Short mmCIF file of C-alpha atoms in Angstrom, two decimals:
data_model
loop_
_atom_site.label_atom_id
_atom_site.label_comp_id
_atom_site.label_asym_id
_atom_site.label_seq_id
_atom_site.Cartn_x
_atom_site.Cartn_y
_atom_site.Cartn_z
CA UNK A 1 -0.03 -0.26 0.13
CA UNK A 2 1.41 3.45 -0.45
CA UNK A 3 2.04 5.77 1.93
CA UNK A 4 1.45 9.82 1.29
CA UNK A 5 2.42 11.92 4.10
CA UNK A 6 -0.11 14.69 5.48
CA UNK A 7 0.13 17.98 5.38
CA UNK A 8 0.69 18.15 9.56
CA UNK A 9 3.22 15.47 8.75
CA UNK A 10 5.38 17.13 6.37
CA UNK A 11 5.06 20.11 8.41
CA UNK A 12 6.48 17.88 11.53
CA UNK A 13 9.17 16.24 9.34
CA UNK A 14 10.68 20.23 8.43
CA UNK A 15 10.20 21.01 12.40
CA UNK A 16 12.92 18.20 12.78
CA UNK A 17 14.99 18.80 10.23
CA UNK A 18 15.26 22.09 10.78
CA UNK A 19 16.77 20.81 14.80
CA UNK A 20 19.16 18.33 13.14
CA UNK A 21 20.76 20.63 10.27
CA UNK A 22 21.02 23.11 12.94
CA UNK A 23 23.10 20.49 15.25
CA UNK A 24 24.27 18.87 11.99
CA UNK A 25 24.81 21.01 8.38
CA UNK A 26 26.89 18.34 6.90
CA UNK A 27 24.74 15.66 7.16
CA UNK A 28 23.37 14.55 3.81
CA UNK A 29 19.56 15.04 2.70
CA UNK A 30 19.22 11.39 2.75
CA UNK A 31 20.06 10.52 5.81
CA UNK A 32 18.57 13.78 6.86
CA UNK A 33 15.18 13.01 5.87
CA UNK A 34 15.48 9.19 7.10
CA UNK A 35 16.64 10.54 10.77
CA UNK A 36 13.82 12.77 10.74
CA UNK A 37 11.68 10.30 9.84
CA UNK A 38 12.12 7.85 12.46
CA UNK A 39 11.75 10.69 14.77
CA UNK A 40 8.27 12.64 13.92
CA UNK A 41 6.84 9.54 12.07
CA UNK A 42 4.48 6.48 13.37
CA UNK A 43 6.31 3.34 12.55
CA UNK A 44 2.95 2.35 10.64
CA UNK A 45 3.30 5.78 8.27
CA UNK A 46 6.76 5.32 7.12
CA UNK A 47 8.23 5.23 3.76
CA UNK A 48 11.57 3.31 2.51
CA UNK A 49 13.61 6.43 1.78
CA UNK A 50 15.54 5.96 -1.44
CA UNK A 51 16.98 8.67 -4.39
CA UNK A 52 14.02 9.18 -5.86
CA UNK A 53 11.90 9.94 -2.48
CA UNK A 54 15.12 12.59 -1.47
CA UNK A 55 14.51 14.32 -5.10
CA UNK A 56 10.92 14.66 -4.38
CA UNK A 57 10.90 16.19 -1.12
CA UNK A 58 13.85 18.44 -2.22
CA UNK A 59 12.18 21.52 -1.89
CA UNK A 60 11.15 20.64 1.53
CA UNK A 61 14.37 19.74 2.37
CA UNK A 62 16.26 22.62 1.47
CA UNK A 63 13.93 25.04 3.00
CA UNK A 64 14.73 23.29 5.87
CA UNK A 65 18.52 23.72 5.58
CA UNK A 66 17.57 27.21 4.89
CA UNK A 67 15.88 28.02 8.15
CA UNK A 68 18.58 26.44 9.97
CA UNK A 69 21.75 28.51 8.65
CA UNK A 70 19.49 31.62 9.20
CA UNK A 71 18.91 30.85 12.92
CA UNK A 72 22.34 29.63 13.35
CA UNK A 73 23.73 33.38 11.60
CA UNK A 74 20.99 35.33 13.87
CA UNK A 75 22.35 33.36 17.46
CA UNK A 76 25.89 34.10 16.29
CA UNK A 77 25.61 37.66 14.69
CA UNK A 78 27.87 39.96 16.95
CA UNK A 79 25.83 42.87 18.34
CA UNK A 80 26.89 46.71 16.90
CA UNK A 81 29.28 48.09 19.60
CA UNK A 82 27.59 51.43 20.95
CA UNK A 83 28.07 54.77 19.93
CA UNK A 84 30.45 56.96 21.96
CA UNK A 85 28.88 60.07 23.80
CA UNK A 86 29.98 63.24 21.91
CA UNK A 87 32.95 64.99 23.44
CA UNK A 88 32.15 68.35 24.73
CA UNK A 89 34.77 70.51 24.87
CA UNK A 90 35.41 72.25 28.36
CA UNK A 91 34.50 76.55 28.83
CA UNK A 92 37.61 78.74 28.89
CA UNK A 93 38.44 79.91 32.23
CA UNK A 94 37.68 83.71 31.98
CA UNK A 95 41.07 85.40 32.69
CA UNK A 96 40.44 88.76 35.12
CA UNK A 97 42.31 91.39 33.68
CA UNK A 98 41.78 94.23 35.81
CA UNK A 99 41.96 94.73 39.51
CA UNK A 100 37.98 95.67 39.74
CA UNK A 101 37.11 92.61 38.43
CA UNK A 102 39.39 90.51 41.21
CA UNK A 103 37.21 92.64 43.67
CA UNK A 104 34.11 92.13 42.40
CA UNK A 105 34.79 88.41 42.32
CA UNK A 106 35.72 88.27 46.09
CA UNK A 107 32.77 90.35 46.98
CA UNK A 108 30.53 87.92 45.37
CA UNK A 109 31.77 84.97 47.19
CA UNK A 110 31.87 86.95 50.72
CA UNK A 111 28.35 87.51 50.15
CA UNK A 112 27.25 84.01 49.14
CA UNK A 113 29.25 82.23 52.34
CA UNK A 114 27.46 85.22 54.60
CA UNK A 115 24.12 83.98 53.04
CA UNK A 116 25.10 80.35 53.50
CA UNK A 117 25.68 81.03 57.44
CA UNK A 118 22.53 83.02 57.70
CA UNK A 119 20.21 79.96 56.17
CA UNK A 120 21.95 77.42 58.31
CA UNK A 121 21.18 79.63 61.40
CA UNK A 122 17.71 79.94 60.70
CA UNK A 123 16.93 76.34 60.41
CA UNK A 124 19.03 75.53 63.45
CA UNK A 125 16.67 78.09 65.24
CA UNK A 126 13.32 76.36 63.74
CA UNK A 127 14.38 73.02 65.15
CA UNK A 128 12.00 71.88 68.47
CA UNK A 129 14.06 71.31 71.48
CA UNK A 130 14.45 68.46 72.73
CA UNK A 131 13.12 68.10 76.26
CA UNK A 132 16.00 67.49 79.01
CA UNK A 133 13.56 64.62 81.21
CA UNK A 134 13.28 62.89 77.37
CA UNK A 135 14.97 59.51 77.59
CA UNK A 136 18.22 59.15 75.21
CA UNK A 137 18.49 55.87 73.49
CA UNK A 138 21.84 54.23 73.96
CA UNK A 139 23.85 52.64 71.30
CA UNK A 140 23.85 49.51 72.99
CA UNK A 141 20.52 49.08 73.33
CA UNK A 142 19.57 50.24 69.37
CA UNK A 143 22.17 47.49 68.27
CA UNK A 144 20.70 44.70 70.26
CA UNK A 145 17.02 45.52 69.13
CA UNK A 146 18.41 45.96 65.58
CA UNK A 147 20.14 42.27 65.12
CA UNK A 148 16.67 40.66 66.70
CA UNK A 149 15.00 42.49 63.28
CA UNK A 150 16.15 39.69 60.64
CA UNK A 151 14.83 39.67 56.67
CA UNK A 152 14.12 36.67 56.26
CA UNK A 153 14.41 35.84 52.32
CA UNK A 154 11.39 33.61 50.72
CA UNK A 155 12.54 30.25 49.24
CA UNK A 156 12.89 30.63 45.74
CA UNK A 157 9.76 29.19 43.96
CA UNK A 158 10.22 25.90 42.46
CA UNK A 159 9.89 25.53 38.56
CA UNK A 160 6.48 23.82 38.11
CA UNK A 161 6.65 20.18 36.82
CA UNK A 162 5.71 19.21 32.97
CA UNK A 163 5.32 15.94 31.68
CA UNK A 164 5.31 15.19 28.08
CA UNK A 165 3.61 11.75 26.66
CA UNK A 166 4.63 11.10 22.97
CA UNK A 167 7.61 12.82 22.07
CA UNK A 168 10.94 10.86 20.52
CA UNK A 169 14.68 11.89 20.08
CA UNK A 170 15.23 15.33 19.39
CA UNK A 171 12.09 16.68 19.92
CA UNK A 172 12.96 16.13 23.51
CA UNK A 173 16.43 17.98 23.27
CA UNK A 174 14.42 20.57 21.43
CA UNK A 175 11.84 21.37 24.04
CA UNK A 176 14.63 21.37 26.94
CA UNK A 177 16.47 24.03 25.30
CA UNK A 178 13.39 26.08 24.31
CA UNK A 179 11.87 26.69 27.60
CA UNK A 180 14.63 25.62 30.74
CA UNK A 181 12.59 27.07 32.95
CA UNK A 182 10.42 24.27 33.47
CA UNK A 183 10.91 21.02 35.44
CA UNK A 184 10.20 18.41 32.59
CA UNK A 185 9.59 15.00 32.27
CA UNK A 186 8.99 12.76 29.47
CA UNK A 187 7.64 9.68 28.46
CA UNK A 188 6.65 7.10 25.12
CA UNK A 189 3.17 5.70 24.96
CA UNK A 190 4.15 2.59 25.86
CA UNK A 191 6.25 4.16 29.22
CA UNK A 192 3.23 5.71 30.08
CA UNK A 193 0.75 2.73 29.84
CA UNK A 194 3.05 0.37 31.53
CA UNK A 195 4.75 2.67 34.54
CA UNK A 196 3.04 3.88 37.02
CA UNK A 197 0.75 7.31 37.02
CA UNK A 198 3.42 10.47 36.97
CA UNK A 199 1.97 13.38 38.84
CA UNK A 200 2.97 16.64 37.66
CA UNK A 201 1.59 19.97 37.66
CA UNK A 202 0.85 20.12 34.21
CA UNK A 203 0.21 16.63 31.54
CA UNK A 204 0.80 17.28 27.82
CA UNK A 205 -0.77 14.50 25.77
CA UNK A 206 1.11 14.45 22.28
CA UNK A 207 -2.45 13.01 20.63
CA UNK A 208 -0.93 12.51 17.09
CA UNK A 209 1.91 9.68 18.57
CA UNK A 210 -0.36 8.31 21.17
CA UNK A 211 -3.23 5.76 21.64
CA UNK A 212 -6.39 5.85 23.24
CA UNK A 213 -5.48 3.59 26.21
CA UNK A 214 -2.94 6.53 27.65
CA UNK A 215 -5.57 9.33 27.03
CA UNK A 216 -8.34 6.97 28.96
CA UNK A 217 -5.21 6.74 31.60
CA UNK A 218 -4.49 10.52 32.39
CA UNK A 219 -7.99 11.98 31.34
CA UNK A 220 -8.72 12.74 34.85
CA UNK A 221 -5.22 14.50 35.51
CA UNK A 222 -5.38 18.60 37.12
CA UNK A 223 -4.13 20.99 34.05
CA UNK A 224 -4.32 18.38 31.36
CA UNK A 225 -3.26 19.87 27.50
CA UNK A 226 -3.92 18.30 24.57
CA UNK A 227 -1.58 19.10 21.72
CA UNK A 228 -2.61 17.91 18.35
CA UNK A 229 0.35 19.43 16.07
CA UNK A 230 3.67 18.97 16.50
CA UNK A 231 6.63 20.73 18.22
CA UNK A 232 5.95 24.56 17.35
CA UNK A 233 2.25 23.85 18.97
CA UNK A 234 3.68 22.37 21.79
CA UNK A 235 6.18 25.30 22.07
CA UNK A 236 3.12 27.95 21.94
CA UNK A 237 1.51 25.90 25.03
CA UNK A 238 4.22 25.80 26.59
CA UNK A 239 5.09 29.37 26.50
CA UNK A 240 1.06 29.91 27.73
CA UNK A 241 2.21 27.73 31.04
CA UNK A 242 5.11 29.26 32.13
CA UNK A 243 3.60 32.69 31.87
CA UNK A 244 0.72 31.35 33.94
CA UNK A 245 2.38 29.95 36.49
CA UNK A 246 4.67 32.84 36.77
CA UNK A 247 2.09 35.53 36.38
#
């Protein structure tokens, strides 16, 4: 029976090839398509990768390589150096040519000094006088009480735990590096059914890569999310969970 990939499967293949090319840009087109198929396509939907099959999907492969190279150049591109502030030349010092100018400068400085003393004396006179009967706080008493006032630091909030069921290989590494602020647990559909139930803050089911027994086992979990797309939709869902937890 001839298998034809759907648009969603081709999109998942392209996203996975972008991640592979970003890490291993020298991989051949045939190896790239074969590796991506093993990561994102279920076993019963896989095709035999031949040279003719690679030629048929040449446009998708070239697009994945171009996007990976663009992302690599964006990350490695150095930031432009900041523009230094303009240099302002200092104002030239005015020379005093005559004795009259020297005397005038002396009078201005003396008037400023007298005015400062008058303002300080007025402020001191307006301050309320302290009654002699008021007790004086000794330094030792104040220090002893200040030592008791300790500021307790609030413990740092633990990152929310997220269980993702249905991912494979490079998809897991992509998600870990995309949003490292979350505590991930990954499980395949077989592990989710055969192992004990994982209890996490959030549970995400990749509906394209799991069966009904997995959904039946986790359908009553709090904060259960269904991801009907690929890695791109999963990234958006994790972004929403992150903002909800740290809002």
